[in-house]
Structures are given as C-alpha cells and as structure tokens.
C-alpha cells in the first residue's frame, strides 16, 4: 500500500472545504457559528474566511445581533463568483440549464429527441451549452463546469453503460470534452436528483435516505451517513432492475420481472393497452396522466393504477427492509404524478409489505424541487467539486460525478 504524507497545504484546503461547504449548504453563517460547527479555532476560521472573501468566493450578507457583544457578520457564497450548467439527458428530450451559485436558473433550452443516440445527445448538449451561455450573457470562462445527468451506469472515466438503451461503454465525457473547454462531469440522473433533493429539497436534514426516480425508467440514489453510496464500481442504485416478480414481464434490460417493467411509465402504458385500454394522448407524460385520470371511471385504468401502486409499494418495502432509511423521497415526473394522486395509498401499501419496525422509522414524501430537478442536480456536480476543493478552480478535465 502506498502512503501519502498530509501536508500543511492539504490541511488548509481541507479546512477551506469544510468551511465553504457549511456556508453553502447552511448559510448565511457567522464566523462564530462556523468555528462552533467545524471545531476550528476562531483565528483559523477568520483567516480562511478573509482569504476566501479576497478571492471573491465568499461575501458578507448582513449581520445579526449577538448576546452582549457586537453584531455578528453573516457570510454566504457569492452567487456570481462563477456559474454552472446542468444537462438532463432523457429518453425524449435533452434539457440544458445555466445557474448562478445560488442555483437560480438564468437560461434554459430543450431539445426533443426521438431516440437518445450518443451522437445526438452530444450534439444537443453542446448546442444547449452554447445557447444558454449566449442567452445569459455569461462568459464561458466564468462557467465552473457542465454537469450531465444520464441514464444507466457511469464509471469513473465518465463512460456510460445504459443496457436498456443499447449504450455499451459509451465514452460520453470524452465525446463532450472534444467540443468544449469547459470541464465536464457526468453522473446517473437518479444520483443527481438525489443530490439536489438532499441539498435543497425534501431530503434536507436526513442522513440515511433513498431518493427514487420514476419516469420512463426507474432508479434510486442511496444516501447513508450523509454520503452517497455508490458501491464497488458506481453501479449502486439500479433499483429499477431489482426483481419484483420471478419469470415476470420482460424488461428493456433483457431480464424478466424487473421493477421497471411494472412501474416505469412506458411499461405502465403498455400494461394499460394490453388490458384493453385506449389512449388518445401521444406524448408519454400526457398519456400517463390520462391513465391516472381515467382510473376515476374506468375499471381497466383503475386496475392498472392499483397494480402500479402495489408494485411500487413492494419496491419501497424492499428498500425499507434492506436499507432502513429514515426517509424515502419519490421523484421523477411519473413518480410525482402518481404520488400527487395516491401518496396516502402508497404509504399504506408499503406498510403491508415492509417489516413493522423499520417501516415505523421511515417517512415517505414527494420531491420538493419539481419534475425538472434532474438538470438542477446535474448542475450541482461542478458545485460539489468546488466545495471539495475548498474553492480552488478546476482545470479543464473530464471527470465522473
């Protein structure tokens, strides 16, 4: 085993990272609060904060009264220090958004896609990057990075393995990097959604959670001890391809009986058609909403919806029994549509499948950031790297999320 000696420079960057992360995640905070939260001395906090203010990454944000002393100055990350771009690569569209560091949307562009082939995806992501930068007036040199959320497994070299769509070791990060000098970071869409919800949404305050993404496909972000759990080679969270029924419906991945084959939007609509249901909507999202609405008056639709709730509940119960999370957050456009109509029924059904003790310890809630939060989550990838590096600006390299 090779050991590396920790230097004073390493310690300084680590301390900056701790301070900057606290300010970003929970600010505005005073120097006194930072010293208490980080266990660093007041002098160390003051020196590092002064340094980061001089660099422009931290700024003062007013003051609050203190007990028996002078008002305490509050600190926050300067939202216009740099900018970030997030891209959501879906099965029917590519969305690209530009944000400031407070995660305010400054520009958005959408590209519909019939089939998300790698070359098409790269073309639209790079076009979108150019578009949002040009529309916003932000200088490309002020963009920290482009985070890209994709389906499938993303390895450490930003290579994508998306079995359900025929992507076999696609070097997506490299392909994107050939078209821009802006640093590229790539991760699975469920993971980016999970990070966004843990930072800004329904996951805040939880240390052990699952953020489930239910759309055309199905995935999950696993958070344990406050950190994302990736497994040995970053493929943890492929919850949609856990077996829910032995010898069941064929899944797009080639296996049988996967959870995705029962609760993924495409498969829900397929089950509805096979049961004799007729759809008037062509768009997948509109068709899914049509089935939910028809359940009020149609026995076929009601049966499909009931079964979908049951299958999803069984999938959640497996998570409850295996992972023992304190919170399950349901997101993705189809998950939110289903949850908005049937969350109480879903909770009740989970309780029938899960063990009583772990079920009593979990709350099941909906994502708070909406149906389009995946691109926001993708944009947090360069922010996360900035925080980890203590505010050091990155070189133009490709990296996995």
mmCIF file of C-alpha atoms in Angstrom:
data_model
loop_
_atom_site.group_PDB
_atom_site.id
_atom_site.type_symbol
_atom_site.label_atom_id
_atom_site.label_comp_id
_atom_site.label_asym_id
_atom_site.label_seq_id
_atom_site.Cartn_x
_atom_site.Cartn_y
_atom_site.Cartn_z
ATOM 1 C CA UNK A 1 0.000 0.000 0.000
ATOM 2 C CA UNK A 2 1.274 3.467 -0.895
ATOM 3 C CA UNK A 3 1.025 6.154 1.770
ATOM 4 C CA UNK A 4 0.940 9.871 1.110
ATOM 5 C CA UNK A 5 2.012 12.346 3.756
ATOM 6 C CA UNK A 6 -0.561 15.024 4.559
ATOM 7 C CA UNK A 7 0.939 18.460 4.062
ATOM 8 C CA UNK A 8 0.038 21.831 5.555
ATOM 9 C CA UNK A 9 -1.361 22.749 2.153
ATOM 10 C CA UNK A 10 -3.623 19.675 2.222
ATOM 11 C CA UNK A 11 -4.882 20.607 5.678
ATOM 12 C CA UNK A 12 -5.555 24.163 4.601
ATOM 13 C CA UNK A 13 -7.557 23.034 1.590
ATOM 14 C CA UNK A 14 -9.477 20.544 3.748
ATOM 15 C CA UNK A 15 -10.346 23.255 6.278
ATOM 16 C CA UNK A 16 -11.417 25.607 3.496
ATOM 17 C CA UNK A 17 -13.613 22.833 2.102
ATOM 18 C CA UNK A 18 -15.330 22.278 5.458
ATOM 19 C CA UNK A 19 -15.978 25.987 5.948
ATOM 20 C CA UNK A 20 -17.112 26.603 2.383
ATOM 21 C CA UNK A 21 -19.437 23.583 2.422
ATOM 22 C CA UNK A 22 -21.086 24.749 5.650
ATOM 23 C CA UNK A 23 -21.561 28.251 4.276
ATOM 24 C CA UNK A 24 -23.003 26.933 1.025
ATOM 25 C CA UNK A 25 -25.276 24.265 2.478
ATOM 26 C CA UNK A 26 -26.491 26.080 5.616
ATOM 27 C CA UNK A 27 -25.554 29.738 5.255
ATOM 28 C CA UNK A 28 -25.602 32.577 5.781
ATOM 29 C CA UNK A 29 -23.465 31.813 8.854
ATOM 30 C CA UNK A 30 -21.297 33.933 11.129
ATOM 31 C CA UNK A 31 -17.622 33.277 11.837
ATOM 32 C CA UNK A 32 -18.597 32.264 15.369
ATOM 33 C CA UNK A 33 -21.100 29.712 14.069
ATOM 34 C CA UNK A 34 -18.509 28.335 11.650
ATOM 35 C CA UNK A 35 -15.975 27.896 14.439
ATOM 36 C CA UNK A 36 -18.548 26.028 16.543
ATOM 37 C CA UNK A 37 -19.739 23.826 13.674
ATOM 38 C CA UNK A 38 -16.295 22.938 12.312
ATOM 39 C CA UNK A 39 -14.360 22.771 15.629
ATOM 40 C CA UNK A 40 -11.721 25.021 14.054
ATOM 41 C CA UNK A 41 -10.269 27.840 16.099
ATOM 42 C CA UNK A 42 -11.752 31.303 15.717
ATOM 43 C CA UNK A 43 -8.407 32.502 14.349
ATOM 44 C CA UNK A 44 -8.283 29.764 11.714
ATOM 45 C CA UNK A 45 -11.841 30.457 10.606
ATOM 46 C CA UNK A 46 -11.186 34.183 10.446
ATOM 47 C CA UNK A 47 -8.012 33.738 8.375
ATOM 48 C CA UNK A 48 -9.578 31.332 5.895
ATOM 49 C CA UNK A 49 -12.754 33.398 5.546
ATOM 50 C CA UNK A 50 -10.714 36.546 4.941
ATOM 51 C CA UNK A 51 -8.797 34.669 2.268
ATOM 52 C CA UNK A 52 -11.971 33.493 0.524
ATOM 53 C CA UNK A 53 -13.552 36.956 0.687
ATOM 54 C CA UNK A 54 -10.449 38.356 -1.020
ATOM 55 C CA UNK A 55 -10.816 35.707 -3.740
ATOM 56 C CA UNK A 56 -14.460 36.679 -4.245
ATOM 57 C CA UNK A 57 -15.976 33.290 -3.482
ATOM 58 C CA UNK A 58 -17.432 34.351 -0.097
ATOM 59 C CA UNK A 59 -19.186 37.634 0.665
ATOM 60 C CA UNK A 60 -20.811 39.331 3.641
ATOM 61 C CA UNK A 61 -24.599 39.087 3.839
ATOM 62 C CA UNK A 62 -25.708 41.426 6.626
ATOM 63 C CA UNK A 63 -25.420 40.888 10.355
ATOM 64 C CA UNK A 64 -27.329 39.568 13.356
ATOM 65 C CA UNK A 65 -27.371 40.694 16.966
ATOM 66 C CA UNK A 66 -25.266 38.695 19.408
ATOM 67 C CA UNK A 67 -25.686 38.290 23.130
ATOM 68 C CA UNK A 68 -23.772 41.045 24.930
ATOM 69 C CA UNK A 69 -21.454 41.864 22.039
ATOM 70 C CA UNK A 70 -21.144 43.404 18.642
ATOM 71 C CA UNK A 71 -23.426 42.233 15.829
ATOM 72 C CA UNK A 72 -22.090 39.166 14.027
ATOM 73 C CA UNK A 73 -21.455 39.460 10.318
ATOM 74 C CA UNK A 74 -23.097 36.740 8.233
ATOM 75 C CA UNK A 75 -21.308 35.069 5.337
ATOM 76 C CA UNK A 76 -22.568 33.411 2.166
ATOM 77 C CA UNK A 77 -21.129 32.084 -1.079
ATOM 78 C CA UNK A 78 -21.138 34.835 -3.715
ATOM 79 C CA UNK A 79 -23.723 33.699 -6.229
ATOM 80 C CA UNK A 80 -21.991 35.396 -9.182
ATOM 81 C CA UNK A 81 -18.488 34.149 -8.330
ATOM 82 C CA UNK A 82 -18.904 31.592 -11.092
ATOM 83 C CA UNK A 83 -21.724 29.815 -12.934
ATOM 84 C CA UNK A 84 -22.673 26.198 -13.561
ATOM 85 C CA UNK A 85 -24.563 24.365 -16.287
ATOM 86 C CA UNK A 86 -26.668 21.244 -15.851
ATOM 87 C CA UNK A 87 -27.911 18.964 -18.625
ATOM 88 C CA UNK A 88 -30.588 16.299 -18.284
ATOM 89 C CA UNK A 89 -30.350 13.580 -20.923
ATOM 90 C CA UNK A 90 -33.738 11.891 -21.014
ATOM 91 C CA UNK A 91 -35.302 9.404 -23.373
ATOM 92 C CA UNK A 92 -37.499 12.004 -25.065
ATOM 93 C CA UNK A 93 -35.601 15.267 -24.537
ATOM 94 C CA UNK A 94 -32.321 16.923 -23.650
ATOM 95 C CA UNK A 95 -32.634 19.903 -21.297
ATOM 96 C CA UNK A 96 -29.757 22.286 -20.601
ATOM 97 C CA UNK A 97 -29.880 24.994 -17.904
ATOM 98 C CA UNK A 98 -27.446 27.618 -16.641
ATOM 99 C CA UNK A 99 -27.412 28.611 -12.946
ATOM 100 C CA UNK A 100 -25.600 31.002 -10.653
ATOM 101 C CA UNK A 101 -24.130 29.568 -7.454
ATOM 102 C CA UNK A 102 -27.394 30.221 -5.587
ATOM 103 C CA UNK A 103 -28.918 27.822 -8.150
ATOM 104 C CA UNK A 104 -31.117 30.466 -9.732
ATOM 105 C CA UNK A 105 -31.963 29.500 -13.328
ATOM 106 C CA UNK A 106 -30.558 32.060 -15.763
ATOM 107 C CA UNK A 107 -31.269 30.318 -19.078
ATOM 108 C CA UNK A 108 -32.926 27.106 -20.292
ATOM 109 C CA UNK A 109 -33.180 25.280 -23.604
ATOM 110 C CA UNK A 110 -34.929 21.987 -24.502
ATOM 111 C CA UNK A 111 -34.356 19.666 -27.451
ATOM 112 C CA UNK A 112 -36.873 16.873 -28.183
ATOM 113 C CA UNK A 113 -35.307 13.558 -29.208
ATOM 114 C CA UNK A 114 -36.877 10.524 -30.849
ATOM 115 C CA UNK A 115 -34.074 8.174 -29.839
ATOM 116 C CA UNK A 116 -31.259 9.207 -27.476
ATOM 117 C CA UNK A 117 -28.344 8.002 -29.598
ATOM 118 C CA UNK A 118 -24.921 9.083 -28.273
ATOM 119 C CA UNK A 119 -24.085 11.364 -31.214
ATOM 120 C CA UNK A 120 -27.486 13.056 -30.990
ATOM 121 C CA UNK A 121 -27.125 13.556 -27.239
ATOM 122 C CA UNK A 122 -23.640 15.054 -27.567
ATOM 123 C CA UNK A 123 -24.822 17.383 -30.334
ATOM 124 C CA UNK A 124 -27.782 18.692 -28.310
ATOM 125 C CA UNK A 125 -25.844 19.046 -25.037
ATOM 126 C CA UNK A 126 -23.096 21.088 -26.709
ATOM 127 C CA UNK A 127 -25.630 23.172 -28.653
ATOM 128 C CA UNK A 128 -27.501 23.771 -25.412
ATOM 129 C CA UNK A 129 -24.318 24.773 -23.605
ATOM 130 C CA UNK A 130 -23.548 27.369 -26.268
ATOM 131 C CA UNK A 131 -27.167 28.553 -26.266
ATOM 132 C CA UNK A 132 -27.580 29.113 -22.512
ATOM 133 C CA UNK A 133 -24.222 30.881 -22.226
ATOM 134 C CA UNK A 134 -25.060 33.131 -25.167
ATOM 135 C CA UNK A 135 -28.597 33.861 -23.970
ATOM 136 C CA UNK A 136 -27.493 34.755 -20.448
ATOM 137 C CA UNK A 137 -24.505 36.880 -21.437
ATOM 138 C CA UNK A 138 -22.265 34.937 -19.046
ATOM 139 C CA UNK A 139 -18.673 34.498 -20.182
ATOM 140 C CA UNK A 140 -17.726 30.906 -20.946
ATOM 141 C CA UNK A 141 -14.579 31.376 -18.866
ATOM 142 C CA UNK A 142 -16.774 32.030 -15.816
ATOM 143 C CA UNK A 143 -18.555 28.663 -16.091
ATOM 144 C CA UNK A 144 -17.198 26.226 -13.496
ATOM 145 C CA UNK A 145 -18.341 23.171 -15.342
ATOM 146 C CA UNK A 146 -21.054 21.294 -17.178
ATOM 147 C CA UNK A 147 -22.761 18.542 -15.202
ATOM 148 C CA UNK A 148 -24.553 15.937 -17.293
ATOM 149 C CA UNK A 149 -27.203 13.564 -15.911
ATOM 150 C CA UNK A 150 -27.745 10.393 -17.927
ATOM 151 C CA UNK A 151 -29.495 7.047 -17.682
ATOM 152 C CA UNK A 152 -27.535 3.926 -16.795
ATOM 153 C CA UNK A 153 -24.250 3.305 -15.003
ATOM 154 C CA UNK A 154 -21.482 5.906 -15.173
ATOM 155 C CA UNK A 155 -17.982 4.754 -14.321
ATOM 156 C CA UNK A 156 -15.043 6.780 -13.023
ATOM 157 C CA UNK A 157 -13.923 7.723 -16.545
ATOM 158 C CA UNK A 158 -17.351 9.178 -17.466
ATOM 159 C CA UNK A 159 -18.100 6.132 -19.609
ATOM 160 C CA UNK A 160 -21.811 5.254 -19.735
ATOM 161 C CA UNK A 161 -23.284 1.747 -19.692
ATOM 162 C CA UNK A 162 -27.023 2.016 -20.409
ATOM 163 C CA UNK A 163 -28.142 -1.526 -21.140
ATOM 164 C CA UNK A 164 -31.797 -0.626 -21.601
ATOM 165 C CA UNK A 165 -30.979 1.736 -24.484
ATOM 166 C CA UNK A 166 -28.084 -0.099 -26.061
ATOM 167 C CA UNK A 167 -25.323 2.180 -24.764
ATOM 168 C CA UNK A 168 -22.357 -0.125 -24.238
ATOM 169 C CA UNK A 169 -19.327 1.656 -22.745
ATOM 170 C CA UNK A 170 -20.071 4.969 -24.466
ATOM 171 C CA UNK A 171 -17.251 7.464 -23.647
ATOM 172 C CA UNK A 172 -19.714 10.300 -23.191
ATOM 173 C CA UNK A 173 -17.414 12.517 -21.124
ATOM 174 C CA UNK A 174 -14.660 12.326 -23.715
ATOM 175 C CA UNK A 175 -17.092 12.951 -26.583
ATOM 176 C CA UNK A 176 -18.416 16.076 -24.872
ATOM 177 C CA UNK A 177 -14.947 17.310 -23.892
ATOM 178 C CA UNK A 178 -13.893 17.272 -27.543
ATOM 179 C CA UNK A 179 -16.434 20.020 -28.210
ATOM 180 C CA UNK A 180 -15.739 22.436 -25.332
ATOM 181 C CA UNK A 181 -13.025 23.668 -22.992
ATOM 182 C CA UNK A 182 -15.488 23.762 -20.081
ATOM 183 C CA UNK A 183 -14.891 20.916 -17.594
ATOM 184 C CA UNK A 184 -17.342 18.027 -17.937
ATOM 185 C CA UNK A 185 -18.776 15.885 -15.130
ATOM 186 C CA UNK A 186 -21.174 13.008 -15.782
ATOM 187 C CA UNK A 187 -23.397 11.047 -13.396
ATOM 188 C CA UNK A 188 -26.547 8.964 -13.309
ATOM 189 C CA UNK A 189 -29.755 11.009 -13.292
ATOM 190 C CA UNK A 190 -31.126 9.418 -10.125
ATOM 191 C CA UNK A 191 -27.915 10.346 -8.323
ATOM 192 C CA UNK A 192 -28.082 13.966 -9.468
ATOM 193 C CA UNK A 193 -31.756 14.210 -8.482
ATOM 194 C CA UNK A 194 -30.836 12.709 -5.132
ATOM 195 C CA UNK A 195 -28.077 15.232 -4.537
ATOM 196 C CA UNK A 196 -30.374 18.134 -5.404
ATOM 197 C CA UNK A 197 -33.130 16.909 -3.076
ATOM 198 C CA UNK A 198 -30.663 16.233 -0.251
ATOM 199 C CA UNK A 199 -29.176 19.729 -0.581
ATOM 200 C CA UNK A 200 -32.210 21.847 -1.369
ATOM 201 C CA UNK A 201 -35.373 19.771 -1.170
ATOM 202 C CA UNK A 202 -37.217 17.009 0.649
ATOM 203 C CA UNK A 203 -34.052 15.223 1.769
ATOM 204 C CA UNK A 204 -32.650 18.104 3.824
ATOM 205 C CA UNK A 205 -31.822 17.070 7.370
ATOM 206 C CA UNK A 206 -31.799 13.332 6.651
ATOM 207 C CA UNK A 207 -28.607 11.306 6.914
ATOM 208 C CA UNK A 208 -29.940 7.964 5.640
ATOM 209 C CA UNK A 209 -32.320 8.303 2.726
ATOM 210 C CA UNK A 210 -33.383 6.972 -0.649
ATOM 211 C CA UNK A 211 -34.378 9.320 -3.457
ATOM 212 C CA UNK A 212 -36.355 7.351 -6.041
ATOM 213 C CA UNK A 213 -36.679 8.496 -9.644
ATOM 214 C CA UNK A 214 -39.667 7.084 -11.504
ATOM 215 C CA UNK A 215 -40.068 8.221 -15.096
ATOM 216 C CA UNK A 216 -39.693 6.278 -18.314
ATOM 217 C CA UNK A 217 -37.058 4.353 -16.390
ATOM 218 C CA UNK A 218 -36.620 3.729 -12.672
ATOM 219 C CA UNK A 219 -33.609 4.349 -10.430
ATOM 220 C CA UNK A 220 -32.629 5.465 -6.951
ATOM 221 C CA UNK A 221 -29.962 7.429 -5.124
ATOM 222 C CA UNK A 222 -28.836 5.833 -1.863
ATOM 223 C CA UNK A 223 -27.581 8.094 0.906
ATOM 224 C CA UNK A 224 -26.040 6.620 4.039
ATOM 225 C CA UNK A 225 -24.424 8.578 6.837
ATOM 226 C CA UNK A 226 -24.983 11.743 4.817
ATOM 227 C CA UNK A 227 -22.925 10.491 1.852
ATOM 228 C CA UNK A 228 -23.928 8.982 -1.463
ATOM 229 C CA UNK A 229 -23.453 5.218 -1.586
ATOM 230 C CA UNK A 230 -22.028 4.135 -4.945
ATOM 231 C CA UNK A 231 -20.979 0.533 -4.434
ATOM 232 C CA UNK A 232 -17.759 -1.041 -5.702
ATOM 233 C CA UNK A 233 -17.870 0.446 -9.217
ATOM 234 C CA UNK A 234 -20.537 3.170 -9.008
ATOM 235 C CA UNK A 235 -23.488 0.985 -10.066
ATOM 236 C CA UNK A 236 -25.352 1.008 -6.734
ATOM 237 C CA UNK A 237 -28.863 2.421 -7.042
ATOM 238 C CA UNK A 238 -30.060 0.376 -10.033
ATOM 239 C CA UNK A 239 -33.203 -0.285 -8.018
ATOM 240 C CA UNK A 240 -35.346 -0.417 -11.143
ATOM 241 C CA UNK A 241 -33.603 -3.628 -12.124
ATOM 242 C CA UNK A 242 -34.205 -5.494 -8.908
ATOM 243 C CA UNK A 243 -36.526 -8.463 -9.485
ATOM 244 C CA UNK A 244 -40.078 -7.856 -8.320
ATOM 245 C CA UNK A 245 -41.577 -10.989 -9.931
ATOM 246 C CA UNK A 246 -39.794 -14.204 -10.859
ATOM 247 C CA UNK A 247 -40.419 -15.041 -14.516
ATOM 248 C CA UNK A 248 -42.380 -11.805 -14.947
ATOM 249 C CA UNK A 249 -42.647 -9.220 -17.694
ATOM 250 C CA UNK A 250 -39.684 -8.723 -19.948
ATOM 251 C CA UNK A 251 -37.635 -5.645 -19.103
ATOM 252 C CA UNK A 252 -35.733 -3.440 -21.533
ATOM 253 C CA UNK A 253 -32.505 -4.572 -19.858
ATOM 254 C CA UNK A 254 -33.126 -8.123 -21.119
ATOM 255 C CA UNK A 255 -34.072 -9.651 -17.767
ATOM 256 C CA UNK A 256 -37.543 -10.639 -16.592
ATOM 257 C CA UNK A 257 -39.631 -9.330 -13.724
ATOM 258 C CA UNK A 258 -37.666 -6.087 -13.037
ATOM 259 C CA UNK A 259 -39.408 -3.382 -11.030
ATOM 260 C CA UNK A 260 -39.028 -1.035 -14.007
ATOM 261 C CA UNK A 261 -41.088 -3.424 -16.130
ATOM 262 C CA UNK A 262 -44.042 -2.736 -13.821
ATOM 263 C CA UNK A 263 -43.744 0.881 -12.659
ATOM 264 C CA UNK A 264 -41.749 2.611 -15.415
ATOM 265 C CA UNK A 265 -44.095 4.886 -17.372
ATOM 266 C CA UNK A 266 -43.554 3.102 -20.670
ATOM 267 C CA UNK A 267 -44.458 -0.232 -19.109
ATOM 268 C CA UNK A 268 -47.465 1.129 -17.214
ATOM 269 C CA UNK A 269 -48.871 2.368 -20.519
ATOM 270 C CA UNK A 270 -48.086 -0.969 -22.144
ATOM 271 C CA UNK A 271 -49.955 -2.842 -19.393
ATOM 272 C CA UNK A 272 -52.906 -0.489 -19.877
ATOM 273 C CA UNK A 273 -53.033 -1.171 -23.628
ATOM 274 C CA UNK A 274 -52.689 -4.923 -23.119
ATOM 275 C CA UNK A 275 -55.646 -4.793 -20.708
ATOM 276 C CA UNK A 276 -57.765 -3.196 -23.449
ATOM 277 C CA UNK A 277 -57.342 0.454 -22.575
ATOM 278 C CA UNK A 278 -57.270 3.063 -25.347
ATOM 279 C CA UNK A 279 -55.158 6.220 -25.159
ATOM 280 C CA UNK A 280 -55.833 9.457 -27.002
ATOM 281 C CA UNK A 281 -52.635 11.237 -25.896
ATOM 282 C CA UNK A 282 -49.470 10.630 -27.923
ATOM 283 C CA UNK A 283 -46.953 12.200 -25.543
ATOM 284 C CA UNK A 284 -45.831 9.736 -22.846
ATOM 285 C CA UNK A 285 -46.339 12.133 -19.930
ATOM 286 C CA UNK A 286 -49.792 13.163 -21.147
ATOM 287 C CA UNK A 287 -50.729 9.518 -21.687
ATOM 288 C CA UNK A 288 -49.619 8.590 -18.158
ATOM 289 C CA UNK A 289 -51.725 11.433 -16.752
ATOM 290 C CA UNK A 290 -54.634 10.221 -18.897
ATOM 291 C CA UNK A 291 -54.485 6.767 -17.300
ATOM 292 C CA UNK A 292 -54.431 8.280 -13.795
ATOM 293 C CA UNK A 293 -57.430 10.457 -14.613
ATOM 294 C CA UNK A 294 -59.317 7.558 -16.232
ATOM 295 C CA UNK A 295 -58.961 5.496 -13.048
ATOM 296 C CA UNK A 296 -61.853 7.515 -11.614
ATOM 297 C CA UNK A 297 -64.298 5.990 -14.092
ATOM 298 C CA UNK A 298 -62.617 3.097 -15.892
ATOM 299 C CA UNK A 299 -62.184 -0.357 -14.328
ATOM 300 C CA UNK A 300 -59.264 -1.069 -16.662
ATOM 301 C CA UNK A 301 -57.423 2.114 -15.689
ATOM 302 C CA UNK A 302 -58.251 1.632 -12.012
ATOM 303 C CA UNK A 303 -56.831 -1.879 -12.110
ATOM 304 C CA UNK A 304 -53.604 -0.742 -13.781
ATOM 305 C CA UNK A 305 -53.172 2.110 -11.299
ATOM 306 C CA UNK A 306 -53.897 -0.176 -8.328
ATOM 307 C CA UNK A 307 -51.332 -2.680 -9.562
ATOM 308 C CA UNK A 308 -48.765 0.074 -10.167
ATOM 309 C CA UNK A 309 -49.188 1.345 -6.613
ATOM 310 C CA UNK A 310 -48.807 -2.202 -5.345
ATOM 311 C CA UNK A 311 -45.645 -2.904 -7.349
ATOM 312 C CA UNK A 312 -44.066 0.414 -6.340
ATOM 313 C CA UNK A 313 -45.016 -0.211 -2.708
ATOM 314 C CA UNK A 314 -43.337 -3.623 -2.833
ATOM 315 C CA UNK A 315 -40.230 -1.978 -4.268
ATOM 316 C CA UNK A 316 -40.245 0.617 -1.488
ATOM 317 C CA UNK A 317 -40.787 -2.103 1.127
ATOM 318 C CA UNK A 318 -37.675 -3.883 -0.156
ATOM 319 C CA UNK A 319 -35.729 -0.661 0.375
ATOM 320 C CA UNK A 320 -37.206 -0.248 3.864
ATOM 321 C CA UNK A 321 -36.227 -3.786 4.855
ATOM 322 C CA UNK A 322 -32.777 -3.756 3.233
ATOM 323 C CA UNK A 323 -31.545 -0.199 3.762
ATOM 324 C CA UNK A 324 -33.568 1.013 6.789
ATOM 325 C CA UNK A 325 -33.737 4.649 5.568
ATOM 326 C CA UNK A 326 -35.241 7.402 7.665
ATOM 327 C CA UNK A 327 -36.766 8.934 4.541
ATOM 328 C CA UNK A 328 -37.815 7.828 1.064
ATOM 329 C CA UNK A 329 -38.298 10.667 -1.403
ATOM 330 C CA UNK A 330 -40.373 9.907 -4.507
ATOM 331 C CA UNK A 331 -39.465 11.920 -7.592
ATOM 332 C CA UNK A 332 -39.289 11.758 -11.362
ATOM 333 C CA UNK A 333 -42.150 13.033 -13.484
ATOM 334 C CA UNK A 334 -44.156 9.783 -13.328
ATOM 335 C CA UNK A 335 -43.431 9.295 -9.637
ATOM 336 C CA UNK A 336 -44.666 12.775 -8.841
ATOM 337 C CA UNK A 337 -47.816 12.355 -10.948
ATOM 338 C CA UNK A 338 -48.595 9.087 -9.184
ATOM 339 C CA UNK A 339 -47.699 10.467 -5.738
ATOM 340 C CA UNK A 340 -49.747 13.618 -6.168
ATOM 341 C CA UNK A 341 -52.825 11.449 -6.648
ATOM 342 C CA UNK A 342 -52.106 8.429 -4.451
ATOM 343 C CA UNK A 343 -49.368 9.077 -1.857
ATOM 344 C CA UNK A 344 -51.515 8.008 1.167
ATOM 345 C CA UNK A 345 -52.426 4.746 -0.591
ATOM 346 C CA UNK A 346 -48.783 4.170 -1.468
ATOM 347 C CA UNK A 347 -47.683 4.660 2.143
ATOM 348 C CA UNK A 348 -50.355 2.265 3.359
ATOM 349 C CA UNK A 349 -49.348 -0.374 0.820
ATOM 350 C CA UNK A 350 -45.665 -0.082 1.794
ATOM 351 C CA UNK A 351 -46.709 -0.783 5.366
ATOM 352 C CA UNK A 352 -48.378 -4.026 4.295
ATOM 353 C CA UNK A 353 -45.176 -5.290 2.646
ATOM 354 C CA UNK A 354 -42.456 -3.991 4.981
ATOM 355 C CA UNK A 355 -41.411 -5.189 8.406
ATOM 356 C CA UNK A 356 -43.188 -3.186 11.105
ATOM 357 C CA UNK A 357 -40.126 -1.872 12.943
ATOM 358 C CA UNK A 358 -38.189 -0.354 10.004
ATOM 359 C CA UNK A 359 -41.464 0.850 8.466
ATOM 360 C CA UNK A 360 -42.258 2.749 11.674
ATOM 361 C CA UNK A 361 -38.942 4.602 11.283
ATOM 362 C CA UNK A 362 -39.351 5.811 7.697
ATOM 363 C CA UNK A 363 -41.253 8.722 6.186
ATOM 364 C CA UNK A 364 -42.308 8.627 2.528
ATOM 365 C CA UNK A 365 -42.551 12.047 0.889
ATOM 366 C CA UNK A 366 -42.574 13.652 -2.540
ATOM 367 C CA UNK A 367 -39.686 15.531 -4.110
ATOM 368 C CA UNK A 368 -39.939 19.268 -3.474
ATOM 369 C CA UNK A 369 -37.941 20.512 -6.463
ATOM 370 C CA UNK A 370 -40.450 19.523 -9.129
ATOM 371 C CA UNK A 371 -40.409 17.388 -12.238
ATOM 372 C CA UNK A 372 -37.427 19.136 -13.835
ATOM 373 C CA UNK A 373 -34.977 18.842 -10.939
ATOM 374 C CA UNK A 374 -32.596 16.435 -12.684
ATOM 375 C CA UNK A 375 -30.845 19.231 -14.614
ATOM 376 C CA UNK A 376 -30.562 21.195 -11.359
ATOM 377 C CA UNK A 377 -28.999 18.144 -9.764
ATOM 378 C CA UNK A 378 -26.579 17.802 -12.668
ATOM 379 C CA UNK A 379 -25.503 21.412 -12.122
ATOM 380 C CA UNK A 380 -24.585 20.581 -8.528
ATOM 381 C CA UNK A 381 -21.787 18.299 -9.787
ATOM 382 C CA UNK A 382 -19.357 21.175 -10.514
ATOM 383 C CA UNK A 383 -20.533 22.907 -7.320
ATOM 384 C CA UNK A 384 -19.710 19.794 -5.305
ATOM 385 C CA UNK A 385 -16.234 19.687 -6.814
ATOM 386 C CA UNK A 386 -15.718 23.366 -5.984
ATOM 387 C CA UNK A 387 -16.677 22.706 -2.366
ATOM 388 C CA UNK A 388 -14.486 19.618 -2.121
ATOM 389 C CA UNK A 389 -11.519 21.597 -3.472
ATOM 390 C CA UNK A 390 -12.019 24.393 -0.982
ATOM 391 C CA UNK A 391 -12.894 26.907 -3.694
ATOM 392 C CA UNK A 392 -9.987 26.085 -5.995
ATOM 393 C CA UNK A 393 -10.985 26.490 -9.648
ATOM 394 C CA UNK A 394 -10.789 23.286 -11.700
ATOM 395 C CA UNK A 395 -8.587 22.530 -14.688
ATOM 396 C CA UNK A 396 -10.449 21.696 -17.925
ATOM 397 C CA UNK A 397 -10.667 17.916 -17.478
ATOM 398 C CA UNK A 398 -13.305 15.220 -17.774
ATOM 399 C CA UNK A 399 -14.418 13.520 -14.579
ATOM 400 C CA UNK A 400 -17.247 11.290 -13.449
ATOM 401 C CA UNK A 401 -19.641 12.567 -10.791
#
